[in-house]
Short mmCIF file of C-alpha atoms in Angstrom, two decimals:
data_model
loop_
_atom_site.label_atom_id
_atom_site.label_comp_id
_atom_site.label_asym_id
_atom_site.label_seq_id
_atom_site.Cartn_x
_atom_site.Cartn_y
_atom_site.Cartn_z
CA MET A 1 135.16 121.24 98.91
CA ARG A 2 132.72 120.20 96.18
CA SER A 3 129.25 120.07 97.65
CA VAL A 4 128.04 117.67 94.97
CA LEU A 5 130.41 115.07 96.40
CA ILE A 6 129.64 115.45 100.09
CA ARG A 7 128.00 112.52 101.88
CA VAL A 8 126.84 113.59 105.32
CA SER A 9 125.10 111.69 108.15
CA PRO A 10 123.41 108.63 106.60
CA LEU A 11 121.46 106.29 108.85
CA VAL A 12 123.84 104.31 110.99
CA LEU A 13 121.80 101.16 111.41
CA ALA A 14 124.27 98.84 113.07
CA ALA A 15 123.29 100.24 116.45
CA LEU A 16 119.70 99.27 115.80
CA VAL A 17 120.25 95.54 115.49
CA GLY A 18 117.98 93.71 117.87
CA LEU A 19 115.48 96.55 118.22
CA ALA A 20 111.94 95.75 117.17
CA ILE A 21 110.81 99.32 116.60
CA TRP A 22 112.69 102.52 115.74
CA GLY A 23 110.98 105.21 113.71
CA GLY A 24 108.66 102.60 112.25
CA PHE A 25 111.27 99.90 111.53
CA PHE A 26 110.34 96.39 112.51
CA ALA A 27 111.42 92.77 112.53
CA ARG A 28 109.74 89.96 110.66
CA ALA A 29 110.27 86.22 110.42
CA SER A 30 113.74 85.45 109.09
CA ILE A 31 114.00 84.67 105.40
CA LYS A 32 115.33 81.19 104.72
CA VAL A 33 118.47 81.56 102.63
CA ARG A 34 120.75 79.04 101.01
CA TRP A 35 123.89 80.79 99.84
CA ARG A 36 125.73 79.37 96.84
CA PRO A 37 129.45 79.26 96.06
CA GLU A 38 130.53 81.99 93.65
CA LYS A 39 132.61 81.18 90.58
CA HIS A 40 134.24 84.60 90.33
CA PRO A 41 134.07 86.44 93.67
CA GLN A 42 135.51 89.96 93.72
CA THR A 43 137.75 89.55 96.74
CA GLY A 44 140.24 92.40 96.31
CA TRP A 45 140.65 95.95 95.03
CA VAL A 46 141.70 96.44 91.43
CA ALA A 47 145.00 98.37 91.44
CA CYS A 48 144.84 102.05 92.32
CA ASN A 49 145.30 104.73 89.69
CA ARG A 50 149.04 105.22 89.12
CA ASN A 51 148.42 108.83 88.10
CA ALA A 52 146.75 109.82 91.37
CA GLY A 53 147.51 113.44 92.20
CA LYS A 54 148.25 114.28 88.58
CA LYS A 55 146.00 115.88 85.99
CA LEU A 56 146.36 112.84 83.77
CA PRO A 57 143.90 110.13 82.72
CA SER A 58 143.36 107.47 85.37
CA THR A 59 145.09 104.15 84.82
CA PHE A 60 142.00 102.50 86.34
CA LYS A 61 138.97 101.93 84.17
CA PRO A 62 135.82 100.13 85.32
CA LEU A 63 134.70 96.97 83.58
CA SER A 64 131.97 97.30 81.02
CA ASP A 65 128.48 96.55 82.26
CA ALA A 66 128.44 93.30 80.28
CA ALA A 67 131.86 92.16 81.47
CA ALA A 68 130.84 92.78 85.09
CA ALA A 69 127.54 90.95 84.59
CA ALA A 70 129.37 87.90 83.19
CA LEU A 71 131.17 87.51 86.54
CA VAL A 72 128.03 87.51 88.69
CA SER A 73 127.01 84.27 90.40
CA PRO A 74 123.39 83.45 91.26
CA GLU A 75 122.45 84.20 94.85
CA PRO A 76 119.07 84.20 96.62
CA GLU A 77 116.96 87.29 97.27
CA THR A 78 117.03 88.50 100.86
CA ARG A 79 115.09 91.71 100.19
CA PRO A 80 111.91 90.68 98.33
CA ASP A 81 110.49 94.23 98.31
CA ASN A 82 113.34 95.34 96.03
CA GLY A 83 112.02 92.93 93.44
CA LYS A 84 108.37 93.99 93.53
CA ALA A 85 106.63 96.33 91.09
CA PHE A 86 104.94 99.30 92.71
CA VAL A 87 102.50 102.16 92.15
CA ILE A 88 102.94 105.81 93.16
CA ASN A 89 100.04 108.22 92.59
CA GLY A 90 98.50 105.83 90.09
CA VAL A 91 101.71 105.47 88.07
CA ARG A 92 103.03 101.94 87.75
CA HIS A 93 106.74 101.25 88.11
CA VAL A 94 108.69 98.08 87.48
CA ALA A 95 110.62 96.56 90.37
CA GLN A 96 113.69 98.55 91.38
CA ASN A 97 115.95 95.54 90.86
CA ASP A 98 114.64 95.23 87.29
CA TYR A 99 114.54 98.88 86.26
CA VAL A 100 116.75 99.76 83.28
CA PRO A 101 117.54 103.49 83.03
CA THR A 102 116.61 104.97 79.67
CA ARG A 103 119.14 106.63 77.40
CA ALA A 104 117.39 109.94 78.01
CA GLN A 105 117.70 109.53 81.78
CA ILE A 106 121.40 108.71 81.56
CA ALA A 107 122.01 111.66 79.23
CA LYS A 108 120.25 113.93 81.72
CA PHE A 109 122.35 112.56 84.56
CA LEU A 110 125.60 113.01 82.66
CA SER A 111 124.75 116.61 81.77
CA ALA A 112 123.86 117.58 85.35
CA LYS A 113 125.61 120.41 87.17
CA ASP A 114 126.01 121.06 90.87
CA SER A 115 124.76 124.09 92.79
CA LEU A 116 127.81 126.07 91.65
CA GLY A 117 127.14 125.29 88.01
CA GLU A 118 130.00 122.82 87.63
CA PRO A 119 129.40 119.65 85.56
CA ILE A 120 129.36 116.55 87.73
CA VAL A 121 131.52 114.62 85.24
CA GLN A 122 134.28 117.17 85.78
CA LEU A 123 133.97 116.96 89.54
CA ASN A 124 134.19 113.17 89.33
CA PRO A 125 135.39 111.87 85.94
CA TYR A 126 134.23 108.35 86.85
CA LEU A 127 130.58 109.39 86.76
CA LYS A 128 130.71 109.19 82.95
CA TYR A 129 130.72 105.40 83.36
CA VAL A 130 127.62 105.31 85.59
CA ASP A 131 124.45 104.09 83.87
CA GLY A 132 122.87 101.38 86.05
CA ARG A 133 122.46 99.18 82.99
CA ASP A 134 123.52 95.90 84.59
CA GLY A 135 122.21 93.63 81.82
CA LEU A 136 121.22 90.90 84.28
CA HIS A 137 117.95 88.99 83.96
CA ASP A 138 115.67 89.33 86.99
CA PRO A 139 118.61 90.02 89.35
CA THR A 140 118.49 89.65 93.10
CA THR A 141 119.83 92.39 95.32
CA ASP A 142 123.00 90.44 96.07
CA GLU A 143 123.62 89.85 92.36
CA LEU A 144 123.45 93.60 91.75
CA ILE A 145 125.95 94.21 94.55
CA GLN A 146 128.26 91.68 92.92
CA TRP A 147 127.84 93.48 89.59
CA GLY A 148 128.79 96.83 91.12
CA ALA A 149 131.79 95.30 92.88
CA HIS A 150 133.09 93.70 89.68
CA LYS A 151 132.50 96.82 87.61
CA TRP A 152 134.34 99.11 90.01
CA GLY A 153 136.99 96.75 91.33
CA ILE A 154 135.93 96.88 94.98
CA PRO A 155 135.69 93.77 97.20
CA GLU A 156 132.08 92.63 97.11
CA ASN A 157 131.99 91.76 100.81
CA TRP A 158 133.11 95.29 101.65
CA LEU A 159 130.15 96.66 99.72
CA ARG A 160 127.81 94.11 101.24
CA ALA A 161 128.97 95.18 104.70
CA GLU A 162 128.70 98.89 103.88
CA TYR A 163 125.18 98.55 102.50
CA VAL A 164 124.08 96.75 105.67
CA LEU A 165 125.12 99.89 107.53
CA GLU A 166 123.41 102.21 105.06
CA SER A 167 120.08 100.49 104.54
CA TYR A 168 120.11 96.81 105.45
CA TRP A 169 119.94 96.51 101.63
CA ASN A 170 116.45 98.03 101.47
CA MET A 171 115.69 100.26 98.49
CA TRP A 172 112.81 101.80 100.47
CA MET A 173 115.10 102.97 103.24
CA ARG A 174 114.91 106.74 103.82
CA GLY A 175 117.44 108.86 105.68
CA ASP A 176 118.89 112.31 106.30
CA GLU A 177 115.70 114.04 107.39
CA ALA A 178 115.68 117.79 106.74
CA THR A 179 113.23 120.67 107.04
CA VAL A 180 112.90 122.65 103.81
CA THR A 181 110.81 125.48 102.36
CA ALA A 182 107.41 124.79 100.82
CA PRO A 183 108.65 125.32 97.21
CA LEU A 184 111.52 122.87 97.78
CA TYR A 185 109.26 120.39 99.57
CA ALA A 186 107.17 120.09 96.41
CA LYS A 187 110.23 119.18 94.35
CA TYR A 188 111.10 116.09 96.37
CA PRO A 189 109.63 112.75 95.29
CA VAL A 190 106.43 112.03 97.16
CA GLU A 191 107.94 109.05 98.97
CA SER A 192 110.57 111.38 100.48
CA ARG A 193 108.04 113.77 101.99
CA VAL A 194 106.73 113.57 105.54
CA PRO A 195 102.98 114.28 105.22
CA GLY A 196 101.64 117.31 107.09
CA SER A 197 105.07 118.91 107.48
CA LEU A 198 107.91 120.52 105.56
CA LYS A 199 110.22 117.65 106.42
CA VAL A 200 111.78 115.42 103.78
CA TYR A 201 114.15 112.49 103.65
CA GLN A 202 117.00 113.48 101.35
CA SER A 203 118.66 110.05 101.15
CA LEU A 204 117.06 107.07 99.45
CA GLY A 205 117.92 103.57 98.36
CA ILE A 206 120.31 100.76 99.17
CA THR A 207 123.36 103.05 99.40
CA GLN A 208 121.40 106.11 100.60
CA VAL A 209 122.18 108.40 97.67
CA ARG A 210 121.49 111.92 98.92
CA TRP A 211 119.83 114.55 96.71
CA ASP A 212 118.41 118.03 96.98
CA PRO A 213 116.80 120.24 94.29
CA GLN A 214 119.56 122.88 94.36
CA GLY A 215 122.30 120.44 93.42
CA ASP A 216 124.16 120.58 96.73
CA TYR A 217 123.83 116.80 96.94
CA GLY A 218 123.53 114.14 94.25
CA ALA A 219 122.98 116.42 91.25
CA GLY A 220 121.38 114.45 88.42
CA THR A 221 120.59 111.33 90.46
CA GLU A 222 116.85 111.98 90.88
CA PRO A 223 114.74 109.88 90.15
CA LEU A 224 117.11 107.06 89.18
CA ARG A 225 118.47 106.80 92.70
CA TRP A 226 115.14 105.31 93.88
CA GLU A 227 113.89 103.83 90.60
CA SER A 228 116.92 101.61 90.03
CA THR A 229 118.89 99.51 92.49
CA ALA A 230 121.65 99.10 89.91
CA PHE A 231 121.98 102.85 89.36
CA ASN A 232 122.02 103.51 93.10
CA ILE A 233 124.89 101.04 93.52
CA ASP A 234 126.69 102.18 90.35
CA GLU A 235 126.76 105.83 91.41
CA GLN A 236 127.91 105.07 94.95
CA ALA A 237 130.68 102.70 93.86
CA ALA A 238 131.91 105.33 91.39
CA MET A 239 132.23 107.74 94.29
CA VAL A 240 134.19 105.23 96.39
CA ARG A 241 136.61 104.67 93.48
CA PHE A 242 136.88 108.45 93.07
CA PHE A 243 138.13 108.76 96.64
CA TYR A 244 140.48 105.81 96.11
CA ASP A 245 141.95 106.81 92.73
CA ASP A 246 141.88 110.62 92.60
CA PRO A 247 141.19 110.45 88.83
CA GLU A 248 142.71 113.39 86.94
CA GLY A 249 143.63 114.88 90.32
CA ALA A 250 139.96 115.78 90.88
CA ARG A 251 139.86 114.88 94.59
CA ASN A 252 143.27 116.44 95.16
CA SER A 253 141.91 119.70 93.73
CA TRP A 254 139.75 120.17 96.82
CA GLY A 255 142.75 121.73 98.55
CA ASP A 256 142.60 119.20 101.37
CA LYS A 257 146.17 118.69 102.56
CA THR A 258 145.14 115.68 104.63
CA TYR A 259 143.97 113.70 101.59
CA VAL A 260 145.97 110.63 100.58
CA PRO A 261 144.88 108.52 97.58
CA CYS A 262 144.93 104.73 97.36
CA GLN A 263 143.65 104.26 100.93
CA LYS A 264 141.12 101.45 100.83
CA TRP A 265 139.21 101.88 104.07
CA ASN A 266 139.24 105.66 104.05
CA SER A 267 137.77 105.50 100.55
CA ILE A 268 134.86 103.47 101.90
CA GLY A 269 134.49 106.00 104.71
CA GLY A 270 134.58 108.83 102.22
CA TRP A 271 131.01 107.99 101.26
CA PHE A 272 129.99 109.14 104.72
CA ALA A 273 132.23 112.16 105.30
CA PRO A 274 135.08 112.84 102.84
CA TYR A 275 136.36 116.17 104.15
CA PRO A 276 138.75 116.68 105.76
CA TRP A 277 140.28 113.31 104.99
CA GLY A 278 140.53 111.02 107.99
CA ASN A 279 137.92 112.90 110.02
CA THR A 280 136.29 111.38 113.09
CA GLY A 281 133.00 110.57 111.37
CA GLN A 282 134.81 108.84 108.53
CA ALA A 283 136.79 106.73 111.01
CA GLN A 284 133.70 105.72 112.99
CA TYR A 285 131.87 104.79 109.81
CA VAL A 286 134.78 102.59 108.73
CA LYS A 287 134.81 100.91 112.14
CA SER A 288 131.13 100.02 111.78
CA VAL A 289 131.60 98.65 108.25
CA LYS A 290 134.56 96.56 109.45
CA THR A 291 132.38 95.07 112.17
CA ASN A 292 129.74 94.14 109.60
CA LEU A 293 132.44 92.62 107.40
CA ALA A 294 134.00 90.58 110.20
CA THR A 295 130.62 89.14 111.21
CA SER A 296 129.20 88.73 107.67
CA ALA A 297 126.26 90.76 108.94
CA TRP A 298 124.25 90.22 105.72
CA LYS A 299 123.93 86.55 106.67
CA SER A 300 122.83 87.14 110.26
CA SER A 301 119.35 86.46 111.58
CA ALA A 302 119.09 90.13 112.59
CA PHE A 303 119.66 91.14 108.97
CA LEU A 304 117.42 88.47 107.46
CA SER A 305 114.54 89.44 109.75
CA PHE A 306 114.94 93.20 109.34
CA SER A 307 112.38 95.18 107.38
CA VAL A 308 111.34 98.77 106.79
CA PRO A 309 107.86 100.21 106.30
CA ILE A 310 106.95 101.11 102.75
CA PRO A 311 106.25 104.88 102.42
CA PRO A 312 102.50 105.58 102.54
CA ALA A 313 102.45 106.90 98.96
CA VAL A 314 103.88 103.62 97.64
CA LYS A 315 101.80 100.54 96.94
CA LEU A 316 103.69 97.33 96.25
CA ARG A 317 102.21 94.94 93.75
#
């Protein structure tokens, strides 16, 4: 089992719908939204890798960033905070929806190794395509989800439904609280830290990308996972396709006899708990995403009125 690929216990928010307060979460007046018809909706999965289980190049290849962007239809913003510039410790940052990862940041990500010293691009060959460079002008959160869905050949409504479960589409969502040592505490971004304690939130962003300093989780994703909505989505969708396609036999190499490639829903559930394949947590996660999909939860009043507190260290502009 490759620890860099494990996704364990994200916030399961579906159970919180209708609650006014939970750990600081709160409801606000519903945002008025007028959805528009899409010209090129991503409604299905692009065909699974025909070389799954073999140490051969994958027959699936994601669209280029530009090709994916050309298929995006304009949709309104339902998470205004994702589109606001912010300040942390006096340092100004552009809005997360607008942030374009630098070449140096992408190079650092691609050269990252996990806690065992293994390159992440060998553990998941699809990560070499992850850059978060969507090429869209002033994109809304929904437009970035569309971009990720087109790039990775995953139904956009499935991702919309999954991201409701993970974060209600909030880039400032924090999850997977853990108690760490003082030296490790200092290595987490300030917005992850719980003041006056040694507790941190390891998961951040719209898809709840999990990271720790040792490389057990999300090696190379810090700080892009919270700086860039597009990168957060790009990395997560690459992981879902990894579970679906088994590129170069990389997932099969885990020695998990229960694993079966080309399973659509289990691949979505793999983001939560990929090992062993078909585990109880994975199944429950899939059930919750299916419920969100069936009800178009991202259009509900509960979703449109849901908000999260901004971490104390962050000042929106």
